[in-house]
Coordinates of C-alpha atoms in Angstrom, one line a residue:
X1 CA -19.8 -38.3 5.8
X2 CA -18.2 -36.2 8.4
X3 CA -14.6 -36.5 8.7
X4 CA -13.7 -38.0 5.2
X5 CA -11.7 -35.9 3.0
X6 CA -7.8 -35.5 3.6
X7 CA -7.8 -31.8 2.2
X8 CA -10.5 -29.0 0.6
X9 CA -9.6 -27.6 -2.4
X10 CA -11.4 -24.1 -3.1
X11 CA -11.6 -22.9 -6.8
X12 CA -12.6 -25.0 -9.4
X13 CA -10.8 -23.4 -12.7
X14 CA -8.5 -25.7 -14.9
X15 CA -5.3 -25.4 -12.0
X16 CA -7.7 -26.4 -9.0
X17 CA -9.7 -29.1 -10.9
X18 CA -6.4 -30.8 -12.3
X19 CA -4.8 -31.0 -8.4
X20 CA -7.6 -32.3 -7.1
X21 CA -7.7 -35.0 -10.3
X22 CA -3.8 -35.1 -8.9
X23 CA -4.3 -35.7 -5.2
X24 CA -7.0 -38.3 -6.0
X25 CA -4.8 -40.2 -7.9
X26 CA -2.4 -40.1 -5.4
X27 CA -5.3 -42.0 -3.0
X28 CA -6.1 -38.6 -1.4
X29 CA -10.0 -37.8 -0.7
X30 CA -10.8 -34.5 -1.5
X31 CA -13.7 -32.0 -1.0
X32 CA -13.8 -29.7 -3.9
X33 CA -15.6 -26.5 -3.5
X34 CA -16.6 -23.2 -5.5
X35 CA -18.0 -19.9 -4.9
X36 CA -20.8 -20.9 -8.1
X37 CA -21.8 -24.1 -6.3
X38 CA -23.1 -25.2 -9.5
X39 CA -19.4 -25.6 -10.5
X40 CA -19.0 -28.6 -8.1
X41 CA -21.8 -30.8 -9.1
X42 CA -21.0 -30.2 -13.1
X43 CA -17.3 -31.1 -12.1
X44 CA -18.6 -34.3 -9.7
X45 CA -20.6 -35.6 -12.8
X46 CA -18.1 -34.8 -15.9
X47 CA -14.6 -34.4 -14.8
X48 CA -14.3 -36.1 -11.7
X49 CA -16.6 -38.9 -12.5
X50 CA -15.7 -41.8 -11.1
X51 CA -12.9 -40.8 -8.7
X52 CA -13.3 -40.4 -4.6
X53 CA -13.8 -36.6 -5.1
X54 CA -16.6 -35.6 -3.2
X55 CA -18.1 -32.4 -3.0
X56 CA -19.7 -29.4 -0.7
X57 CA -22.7 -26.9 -1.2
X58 CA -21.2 -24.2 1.5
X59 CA -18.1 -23.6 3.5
X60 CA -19.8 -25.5 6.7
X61 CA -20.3 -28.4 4.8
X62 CA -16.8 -28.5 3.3
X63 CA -15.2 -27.8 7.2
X64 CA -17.3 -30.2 8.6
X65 CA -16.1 -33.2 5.7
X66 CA -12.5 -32.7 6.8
X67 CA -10.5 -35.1 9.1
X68 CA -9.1 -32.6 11.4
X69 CA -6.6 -31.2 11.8
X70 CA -8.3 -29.7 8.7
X71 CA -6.3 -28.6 5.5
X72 CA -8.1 -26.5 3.2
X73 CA -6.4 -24.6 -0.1
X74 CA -7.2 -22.1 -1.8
X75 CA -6.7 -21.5 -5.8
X76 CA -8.6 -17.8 -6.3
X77 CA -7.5 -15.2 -7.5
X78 CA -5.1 -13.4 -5.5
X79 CA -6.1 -10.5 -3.8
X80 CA -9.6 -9.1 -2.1
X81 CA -10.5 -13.4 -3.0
X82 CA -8.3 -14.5 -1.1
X83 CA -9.0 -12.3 2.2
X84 CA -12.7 -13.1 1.6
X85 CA -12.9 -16.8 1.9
X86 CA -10.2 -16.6 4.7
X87 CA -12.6 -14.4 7.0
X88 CA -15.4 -16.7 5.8
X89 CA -14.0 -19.4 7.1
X90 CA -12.0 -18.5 10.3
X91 CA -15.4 -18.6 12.6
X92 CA -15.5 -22.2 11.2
X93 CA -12.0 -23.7 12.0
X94 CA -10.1 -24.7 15.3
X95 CA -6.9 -23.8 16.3
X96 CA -4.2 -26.2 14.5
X97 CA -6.0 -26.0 11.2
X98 CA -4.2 -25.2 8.4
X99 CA -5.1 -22.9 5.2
X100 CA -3.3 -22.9 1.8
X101 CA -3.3 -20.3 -0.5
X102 CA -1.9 -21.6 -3.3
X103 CA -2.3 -18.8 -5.6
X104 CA 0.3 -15.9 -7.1
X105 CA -0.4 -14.0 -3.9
X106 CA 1.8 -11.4 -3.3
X107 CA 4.5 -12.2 -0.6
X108 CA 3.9 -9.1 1.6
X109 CA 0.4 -10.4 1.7
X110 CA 1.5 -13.9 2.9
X111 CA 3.0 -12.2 5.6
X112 CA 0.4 -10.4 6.7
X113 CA -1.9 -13.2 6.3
X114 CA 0.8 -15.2 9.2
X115 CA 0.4 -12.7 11.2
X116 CA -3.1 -12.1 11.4
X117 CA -4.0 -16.1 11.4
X118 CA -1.1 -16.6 14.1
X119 CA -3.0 -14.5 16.3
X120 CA -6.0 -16.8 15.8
X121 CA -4.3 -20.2 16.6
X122 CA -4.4 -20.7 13.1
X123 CA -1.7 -22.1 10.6
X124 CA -1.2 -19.9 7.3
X125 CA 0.7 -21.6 3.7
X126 CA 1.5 -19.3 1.3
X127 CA 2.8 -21.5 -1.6
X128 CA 4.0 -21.1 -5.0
X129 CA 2.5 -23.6 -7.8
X130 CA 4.2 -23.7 -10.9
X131 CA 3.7 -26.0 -13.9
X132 CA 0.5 -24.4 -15.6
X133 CA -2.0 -27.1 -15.9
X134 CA -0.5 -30.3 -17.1
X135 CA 1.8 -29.6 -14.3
X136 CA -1.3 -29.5 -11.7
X137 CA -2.5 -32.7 -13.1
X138 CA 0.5 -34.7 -13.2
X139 CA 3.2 -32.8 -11.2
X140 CA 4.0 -29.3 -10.7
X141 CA 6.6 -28.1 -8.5
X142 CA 5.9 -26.6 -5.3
X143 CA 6.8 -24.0 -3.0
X144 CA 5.7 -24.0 0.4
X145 CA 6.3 -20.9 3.2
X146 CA 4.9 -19.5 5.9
X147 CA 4.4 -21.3 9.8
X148 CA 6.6 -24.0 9.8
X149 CA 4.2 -25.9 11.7
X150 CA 2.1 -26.6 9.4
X151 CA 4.9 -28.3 7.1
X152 CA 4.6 -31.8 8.6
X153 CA 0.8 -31.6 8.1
X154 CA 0.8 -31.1 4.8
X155 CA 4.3 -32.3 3.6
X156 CA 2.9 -36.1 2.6
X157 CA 0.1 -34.3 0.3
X158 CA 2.4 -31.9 -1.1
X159 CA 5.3 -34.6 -2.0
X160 CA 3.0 -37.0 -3.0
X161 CA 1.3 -34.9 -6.0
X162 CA 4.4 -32.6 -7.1
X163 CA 7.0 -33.2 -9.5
X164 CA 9.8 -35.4 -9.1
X165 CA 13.7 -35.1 -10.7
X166 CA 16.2 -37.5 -10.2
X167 CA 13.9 -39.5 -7.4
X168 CA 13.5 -36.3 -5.1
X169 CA 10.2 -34.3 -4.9
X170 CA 10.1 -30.9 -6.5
X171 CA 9.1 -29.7 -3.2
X172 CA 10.2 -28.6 0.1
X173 CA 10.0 -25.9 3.2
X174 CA 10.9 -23.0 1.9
X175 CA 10.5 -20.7 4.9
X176 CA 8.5 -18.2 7.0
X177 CA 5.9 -15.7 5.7
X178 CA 5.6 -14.5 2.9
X179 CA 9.4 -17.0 1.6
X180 CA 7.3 -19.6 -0.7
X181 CA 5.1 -16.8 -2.4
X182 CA 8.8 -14.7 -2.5
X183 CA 10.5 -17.5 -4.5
X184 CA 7.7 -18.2 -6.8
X185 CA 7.8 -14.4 -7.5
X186 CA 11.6 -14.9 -8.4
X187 CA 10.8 -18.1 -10.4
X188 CA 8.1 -16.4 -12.5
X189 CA 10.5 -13.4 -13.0
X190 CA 12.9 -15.6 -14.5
X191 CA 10.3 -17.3 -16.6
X192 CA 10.3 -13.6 -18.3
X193 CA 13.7 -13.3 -18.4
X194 CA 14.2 -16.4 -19.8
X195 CA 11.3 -16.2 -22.2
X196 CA 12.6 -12.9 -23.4
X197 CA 16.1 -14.4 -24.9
X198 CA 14.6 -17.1 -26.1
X199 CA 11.8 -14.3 -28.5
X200 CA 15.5 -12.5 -29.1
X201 CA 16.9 -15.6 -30.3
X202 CA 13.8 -16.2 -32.8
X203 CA 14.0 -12.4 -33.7
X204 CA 17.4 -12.9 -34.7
X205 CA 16.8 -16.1 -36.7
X206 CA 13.8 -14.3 -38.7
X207 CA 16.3 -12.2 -39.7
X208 CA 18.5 -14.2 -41.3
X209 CA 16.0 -15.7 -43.2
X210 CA 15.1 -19.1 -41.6
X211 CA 11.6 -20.5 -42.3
X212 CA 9.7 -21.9 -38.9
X213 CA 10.4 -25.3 -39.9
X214 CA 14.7 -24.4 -39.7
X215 CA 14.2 -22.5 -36.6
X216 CA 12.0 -25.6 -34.9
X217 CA 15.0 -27.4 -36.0
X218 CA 17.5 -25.3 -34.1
X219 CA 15.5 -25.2 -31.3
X220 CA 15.0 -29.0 -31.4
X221 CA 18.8 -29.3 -31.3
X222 CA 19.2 -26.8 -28.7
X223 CA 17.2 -28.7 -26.4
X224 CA 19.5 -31.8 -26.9
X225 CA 22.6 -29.7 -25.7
X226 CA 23.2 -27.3 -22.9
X227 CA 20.0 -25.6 -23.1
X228 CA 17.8 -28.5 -22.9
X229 CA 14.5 -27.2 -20.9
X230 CA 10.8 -27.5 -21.1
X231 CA 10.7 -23.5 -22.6
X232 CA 13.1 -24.2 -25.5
X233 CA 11.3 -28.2 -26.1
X234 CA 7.9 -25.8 -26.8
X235 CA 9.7 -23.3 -28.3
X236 CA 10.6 -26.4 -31.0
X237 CA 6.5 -27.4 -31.4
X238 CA 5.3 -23.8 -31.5
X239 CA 7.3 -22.9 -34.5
X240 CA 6.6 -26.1 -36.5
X241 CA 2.9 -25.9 -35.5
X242 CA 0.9 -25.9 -38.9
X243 CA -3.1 -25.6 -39.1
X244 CA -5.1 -25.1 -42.2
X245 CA -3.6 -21.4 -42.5
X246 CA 0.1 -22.9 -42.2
X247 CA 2.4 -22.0 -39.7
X248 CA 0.2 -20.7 -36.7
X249 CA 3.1 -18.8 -35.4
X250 CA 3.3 -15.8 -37.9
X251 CA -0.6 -15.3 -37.7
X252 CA -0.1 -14.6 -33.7
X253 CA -0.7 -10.6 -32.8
X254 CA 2.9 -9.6 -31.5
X255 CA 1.5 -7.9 -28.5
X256 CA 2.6 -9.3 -24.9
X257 CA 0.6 -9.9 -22.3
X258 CA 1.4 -10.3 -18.6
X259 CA -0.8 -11.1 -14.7
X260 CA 2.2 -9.1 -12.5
X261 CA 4.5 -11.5 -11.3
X262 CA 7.9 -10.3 -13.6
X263 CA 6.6 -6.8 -13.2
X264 CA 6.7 -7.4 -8.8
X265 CA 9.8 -9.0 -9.3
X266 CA 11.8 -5.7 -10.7
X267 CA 9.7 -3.6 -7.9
X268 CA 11.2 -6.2 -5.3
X269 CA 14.4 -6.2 -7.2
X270 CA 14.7 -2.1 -7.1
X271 CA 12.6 -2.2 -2.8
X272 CA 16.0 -4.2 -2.4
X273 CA 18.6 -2.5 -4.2
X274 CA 19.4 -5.2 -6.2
X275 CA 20.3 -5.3 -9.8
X276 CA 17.8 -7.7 -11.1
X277 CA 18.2 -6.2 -14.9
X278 CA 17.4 -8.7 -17.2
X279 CA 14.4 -9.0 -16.0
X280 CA 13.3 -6.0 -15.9
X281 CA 14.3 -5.5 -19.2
X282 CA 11.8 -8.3 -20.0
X283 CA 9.1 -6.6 -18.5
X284 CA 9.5 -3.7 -20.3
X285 CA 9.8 -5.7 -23.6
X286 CA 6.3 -7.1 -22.8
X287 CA 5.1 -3.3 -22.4
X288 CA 6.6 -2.3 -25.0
X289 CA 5.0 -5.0 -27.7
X290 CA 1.7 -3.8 -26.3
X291 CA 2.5 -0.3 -28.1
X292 CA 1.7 -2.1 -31.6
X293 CA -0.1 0.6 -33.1
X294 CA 2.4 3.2 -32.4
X295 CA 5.3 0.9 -33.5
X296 CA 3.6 0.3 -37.2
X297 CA 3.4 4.3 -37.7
X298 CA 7.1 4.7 -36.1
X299 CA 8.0 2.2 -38.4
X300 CA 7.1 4.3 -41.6
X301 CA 9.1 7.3 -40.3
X302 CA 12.1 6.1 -38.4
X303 CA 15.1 5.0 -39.5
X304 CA 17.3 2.0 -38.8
X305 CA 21.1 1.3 -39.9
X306 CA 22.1 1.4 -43.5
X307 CA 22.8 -2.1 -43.9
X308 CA 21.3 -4.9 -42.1
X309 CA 21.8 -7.6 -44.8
X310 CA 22.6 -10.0 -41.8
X311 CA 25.2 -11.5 -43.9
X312 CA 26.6 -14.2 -42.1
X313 CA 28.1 -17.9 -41.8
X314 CA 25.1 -19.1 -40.3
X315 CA 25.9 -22.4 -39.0
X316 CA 28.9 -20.3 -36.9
X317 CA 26.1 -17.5 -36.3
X318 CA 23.5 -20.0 -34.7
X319 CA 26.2 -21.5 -32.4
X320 CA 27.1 -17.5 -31.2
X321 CA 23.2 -17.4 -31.0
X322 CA 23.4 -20.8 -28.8
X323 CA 26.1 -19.6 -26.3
X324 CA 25.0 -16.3 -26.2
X325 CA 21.7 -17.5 -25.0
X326 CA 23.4 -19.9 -22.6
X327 CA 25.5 -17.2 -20.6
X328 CA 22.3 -14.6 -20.7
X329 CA 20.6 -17.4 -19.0
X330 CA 23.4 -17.6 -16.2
X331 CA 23.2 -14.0 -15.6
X332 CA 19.3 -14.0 -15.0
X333 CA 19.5 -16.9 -12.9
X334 CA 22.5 -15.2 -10.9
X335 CA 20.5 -12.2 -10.7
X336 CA 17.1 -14.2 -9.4
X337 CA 19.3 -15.7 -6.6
X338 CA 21.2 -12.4 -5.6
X339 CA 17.8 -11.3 -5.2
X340 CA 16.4 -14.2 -3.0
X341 CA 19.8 -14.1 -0.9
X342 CA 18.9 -10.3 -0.4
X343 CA 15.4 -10.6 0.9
X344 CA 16.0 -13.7 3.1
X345 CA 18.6 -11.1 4.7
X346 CA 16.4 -8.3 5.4
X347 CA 13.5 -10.4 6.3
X348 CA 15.3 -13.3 8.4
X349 CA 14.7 -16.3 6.0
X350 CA 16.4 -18.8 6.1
X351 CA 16.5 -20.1 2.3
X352 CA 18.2 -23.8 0.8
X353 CA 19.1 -21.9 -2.5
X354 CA 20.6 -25.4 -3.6
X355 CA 17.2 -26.8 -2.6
X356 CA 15.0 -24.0 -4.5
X357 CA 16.9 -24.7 -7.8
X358 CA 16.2 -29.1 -7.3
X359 CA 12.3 -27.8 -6.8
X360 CA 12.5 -25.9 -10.2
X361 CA 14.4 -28.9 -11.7
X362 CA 10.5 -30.6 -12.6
X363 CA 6.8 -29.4 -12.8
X364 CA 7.8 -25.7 -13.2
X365 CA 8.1 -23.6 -16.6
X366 CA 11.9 -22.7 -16.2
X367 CA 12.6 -26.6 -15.8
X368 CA 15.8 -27.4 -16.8
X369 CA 18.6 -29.5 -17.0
X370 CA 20.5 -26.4 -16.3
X371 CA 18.7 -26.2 -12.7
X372 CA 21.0 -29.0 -11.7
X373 CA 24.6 -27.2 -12.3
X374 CA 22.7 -24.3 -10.1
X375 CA 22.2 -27.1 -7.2
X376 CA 25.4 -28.4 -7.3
X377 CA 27.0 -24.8 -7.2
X378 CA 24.9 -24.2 -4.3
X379 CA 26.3 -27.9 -2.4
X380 CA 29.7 -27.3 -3.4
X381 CA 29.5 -23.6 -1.5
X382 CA 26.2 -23.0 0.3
X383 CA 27.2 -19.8 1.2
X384 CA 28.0 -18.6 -2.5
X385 CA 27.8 -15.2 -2.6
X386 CA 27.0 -15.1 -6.4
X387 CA 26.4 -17.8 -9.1
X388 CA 29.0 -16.3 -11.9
X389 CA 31.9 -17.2 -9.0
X390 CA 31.2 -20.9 -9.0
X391 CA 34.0 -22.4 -11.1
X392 CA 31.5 -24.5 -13.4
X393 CA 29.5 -20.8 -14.6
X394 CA 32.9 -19.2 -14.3
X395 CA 33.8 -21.5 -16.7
X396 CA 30.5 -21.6 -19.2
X397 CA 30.4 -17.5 -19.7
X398 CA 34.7 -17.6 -20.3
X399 CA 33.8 -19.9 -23.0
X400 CA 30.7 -18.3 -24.3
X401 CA 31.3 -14.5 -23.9
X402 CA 33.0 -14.0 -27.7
X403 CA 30.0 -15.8 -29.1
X404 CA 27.5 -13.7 -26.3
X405 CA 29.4 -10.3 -27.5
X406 CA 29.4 -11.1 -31.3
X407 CA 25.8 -11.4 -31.1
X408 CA 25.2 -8.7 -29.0
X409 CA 27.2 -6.6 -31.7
X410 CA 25.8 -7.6 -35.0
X411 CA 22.2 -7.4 -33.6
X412 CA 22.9 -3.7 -33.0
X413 CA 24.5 -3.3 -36.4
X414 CA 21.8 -4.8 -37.8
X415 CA 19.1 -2.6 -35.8
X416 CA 17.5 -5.8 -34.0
X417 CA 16.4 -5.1 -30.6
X418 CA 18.1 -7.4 -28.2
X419 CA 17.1 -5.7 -24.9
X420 CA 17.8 -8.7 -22.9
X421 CA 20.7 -10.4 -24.2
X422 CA 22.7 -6.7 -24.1
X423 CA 21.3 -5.7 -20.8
X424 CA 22.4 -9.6 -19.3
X425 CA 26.2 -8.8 -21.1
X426 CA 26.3 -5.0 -19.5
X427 CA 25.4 -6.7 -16.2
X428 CA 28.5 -9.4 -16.6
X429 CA 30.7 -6.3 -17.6
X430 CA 29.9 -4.0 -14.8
X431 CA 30.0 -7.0 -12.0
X432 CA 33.5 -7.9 -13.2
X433 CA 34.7 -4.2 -13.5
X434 CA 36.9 -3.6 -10.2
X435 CA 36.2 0.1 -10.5
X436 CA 33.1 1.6 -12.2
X437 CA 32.3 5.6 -13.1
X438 CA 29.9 6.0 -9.8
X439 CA 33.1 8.0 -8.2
X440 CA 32.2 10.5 -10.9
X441 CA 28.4 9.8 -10.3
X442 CA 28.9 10.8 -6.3
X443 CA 30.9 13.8 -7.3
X444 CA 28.1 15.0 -8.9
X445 CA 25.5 14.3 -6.2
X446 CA 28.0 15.8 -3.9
X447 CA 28.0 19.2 -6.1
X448 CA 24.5 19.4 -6.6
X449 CA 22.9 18.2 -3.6
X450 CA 26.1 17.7 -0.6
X451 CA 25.0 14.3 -0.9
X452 CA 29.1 13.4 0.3
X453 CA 31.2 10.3 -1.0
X454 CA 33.8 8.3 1.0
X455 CA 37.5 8.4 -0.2
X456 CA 39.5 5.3 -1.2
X457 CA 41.4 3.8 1.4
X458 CA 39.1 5.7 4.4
X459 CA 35.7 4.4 3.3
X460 CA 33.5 4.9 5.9
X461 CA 34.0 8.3 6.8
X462 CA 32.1 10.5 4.5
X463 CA 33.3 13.8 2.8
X464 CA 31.6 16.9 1.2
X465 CA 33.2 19.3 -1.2
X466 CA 32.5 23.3 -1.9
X467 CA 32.9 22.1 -5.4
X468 CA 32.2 26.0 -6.5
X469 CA 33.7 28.3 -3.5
X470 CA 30.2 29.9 -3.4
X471 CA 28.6 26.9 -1.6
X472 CA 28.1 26.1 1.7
X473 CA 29.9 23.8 3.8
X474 CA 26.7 21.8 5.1
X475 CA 26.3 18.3 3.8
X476 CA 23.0 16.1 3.8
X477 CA 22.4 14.5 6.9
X478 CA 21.4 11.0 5.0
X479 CA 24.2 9.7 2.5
X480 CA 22.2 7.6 0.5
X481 CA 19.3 10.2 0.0

């Protein structure tokens, strides 16, 4: 049997089961190991019954099933896993074979990964998979990095199982290194973000008194409009869900829980100096839900505004709600890109932002129709420096922003917490604010620690101040200490 399989897929939980069910149906053979061996055989005769999957009791029998140049991926879990089965199987492969790992690995770790495999004659993916596990089975979209060499080897796997919008596969190169796992990081971060205003929007619409089946109903209308994407269209069923205790929803603990992605993307975003705030507020929303016990005693003894009756016209209120969720959305995107654009600076990628946003357009969680405006930004200037100057977002917020503010507002007058949405608006404000307090802010570093600050008009050359006459007239070497 030596020599049959196309590609080895290693981990057999739901996501590496459903793409090898994927690449089989695609007229791919593949060898399908598991660290519990057991696994393969009970996934031979029950899931994969039938198909050309074939199977491996050990590493040496996977390698030596594999038409070379050999192609083996890895879905573990990311971490000590990963680095395990790679030095497990290195004394096994020949130069020119490829490995995948196709998990949420941590960027820096795909890098090092290249490096070390490089070394070995050895080619090293690190790519992103998004689309949970219907995705795996019938399409998710993914994002390869890492040697570039090892692109044409496995592009006609990869563009055979992934997603596909408009014709075009919801996959391409994305880079070197660590890129691939980098944009997946940015993509999952968003997925926060995003999922953040859409819990603020239903917040809001609990207030004001709408049953599950009303909000479904918004939602469902929503999703036939501008913000027509695969998080709102589940939004829609999960409110209208009903099981023998009704509506499943409001029986759900209102804790949050999260596996690091959002929470790696606001380290990146701060290891970068870039202002990736919504997003971080979202990951702080998700710690702060887990705080449920302290919430229910803060809510006997702390108090909110005096009225929060939520009066409103409510058909006008839920279009605010609609537009104010729309230019939030712009603003998290804007900030995921700002982001990406910063790293594939520092770390020499070179990134197709127009190209990233067609391979979130299917398969992924933040699909969207949306994705497409952020493509065509991205062809009309491929060098834009920011989404909020093309002329079509431009547009979108100038028409929104008195619905996005009026929202922001009344939440706060009503006590609702709309960390998101607010933090998305304070964002737009300061980026479109020619001159911000920070000359105030440097002043102050300047008086307490000589920090200096640069003068209008001879930026460049930096200044200190004996802001007291009883200082001294030595300044800190470093001026952004």
């Amino acid at each position: 049997m030596s020599g049959k399989a196309d590609i080895a897929l290693i981990g057999l939980a739901v996501m590496g089961q459903n793409l090898i069910l994927n690449m089989d149906e695609k007229g791919f053979v593949v060898c399908a190991y598991n660290r519990t061996v057991s696994k393969v055989q009970d996934f031979l005769n029950n899931e994969a019954k039938g198909t050309k999957v074939i199977g491996a009791d050990s590493l040496k029998d996977m390698v030596d099933k594999l038409k070379m140049p050999r192609k083996i991926m890895l879905l573990v879990k990311a971490g000590n896993a990963v680095d395990d089965f790679i030095g497990q199987l290195v004394p096994l492969l020949s130069p020119g074979d490829v490995i995948i790992d196709g998990g949420n690995s941590e960027y820096q770790d795909t890098s090092r990964r290249c490096d070390e495999l490089e070394k070995l004659g050895l080619l090293f993916v690190g790519s992103g998979v998004s689309g949970g596990e219907e995705g795996a089975r019938h399409g998710p979209s993914l994002m390869p990095g890492g040697h570039a060499a090892a692109w044409p080897l496995i592009q006609p796997i990869f563009q055979a199982i992934c997603a596909k919008a408009d014709g075009e596969p919801c996959c391409e190169w994305v880079g070197d290194a660590g890129a691939g796992h980098f944009v997946k990081m940015v993509h999952n971060g968003i997925e926060y973000g995003d999922m953040q205003l859409i819990c603020e929007a239903y917040h809001l619409m609990q207030c004001l008194g709408l049953t599950p089946q009303q909000m479904s109903d918004v939602f469902g209308q929503w999703n036939g409009e501008e913000l027509d994407s695969f998080l709102i269209e589940i939004t829609r069923d999960i409110l209208k869900y009903r099981d023998a205790g009704g509506h499943l929803l409001e029986r759900i603990r209102d804790t949050a829980g999260q596996k690091g992605t959002g929470k790696w993307t606001a380290i990146a975003a701060l290891q970068y100096g870039v202002p990736v705030t919504l997003i971080g507020e979202a990951v702080f929303s998700r710690c702060l839900s887990a705080l449920k016990d302290e919430r229910v005693q803060a809510s006997t003894v702390l108090a909110g505004p005096a009225q929060n009756s939520c009066t409103v016209d409510m058909k006008k209120f839920l279009n605010s709600l609609k537009h104010a969720l729309y230019c939030a959305k712009i603003v998290s995107y804007a900030q995921g890109f700002m982001l990406m654009r910063e790293a594939a600076s520092e770390n020499k990628w070179s990134l197709n932002y127009g190209g990233i946003a067609l391979m979130w357009r299917g398969g992924c969680i933040i699909r969207s129709v949306f994705l497409g405006n952020i493509k065509d930004a991205y062809t009309r200037q491929p060098k834009l420096s920011n989404l909020l100057l093309d002329d079509f977002f431009r547009r979108a917020i100038a028409e929104g922003q008195e619905s996005w503010r009026e929202v922001v507002a009344k939440a706060f007058l009503w006590g609702i917490p709309v960390p998101a949405l607010s933090t998305a608006l304070s964002f737009y404000d300061g980026y479109r604010t020619a001159k911000l307090p920070a000359n105030l802010l440097q002043a102050q570093r300047d008086y307490f620690g000589a920090h200096t600050y640069e003068l209008l008009g001879k930026e460049g050359q930096f200044h200190h101040t004996n802001w007291t006459g009883t200082g001294g007239n030595v300044s800190a070497s470093t001026y952004q200490a």
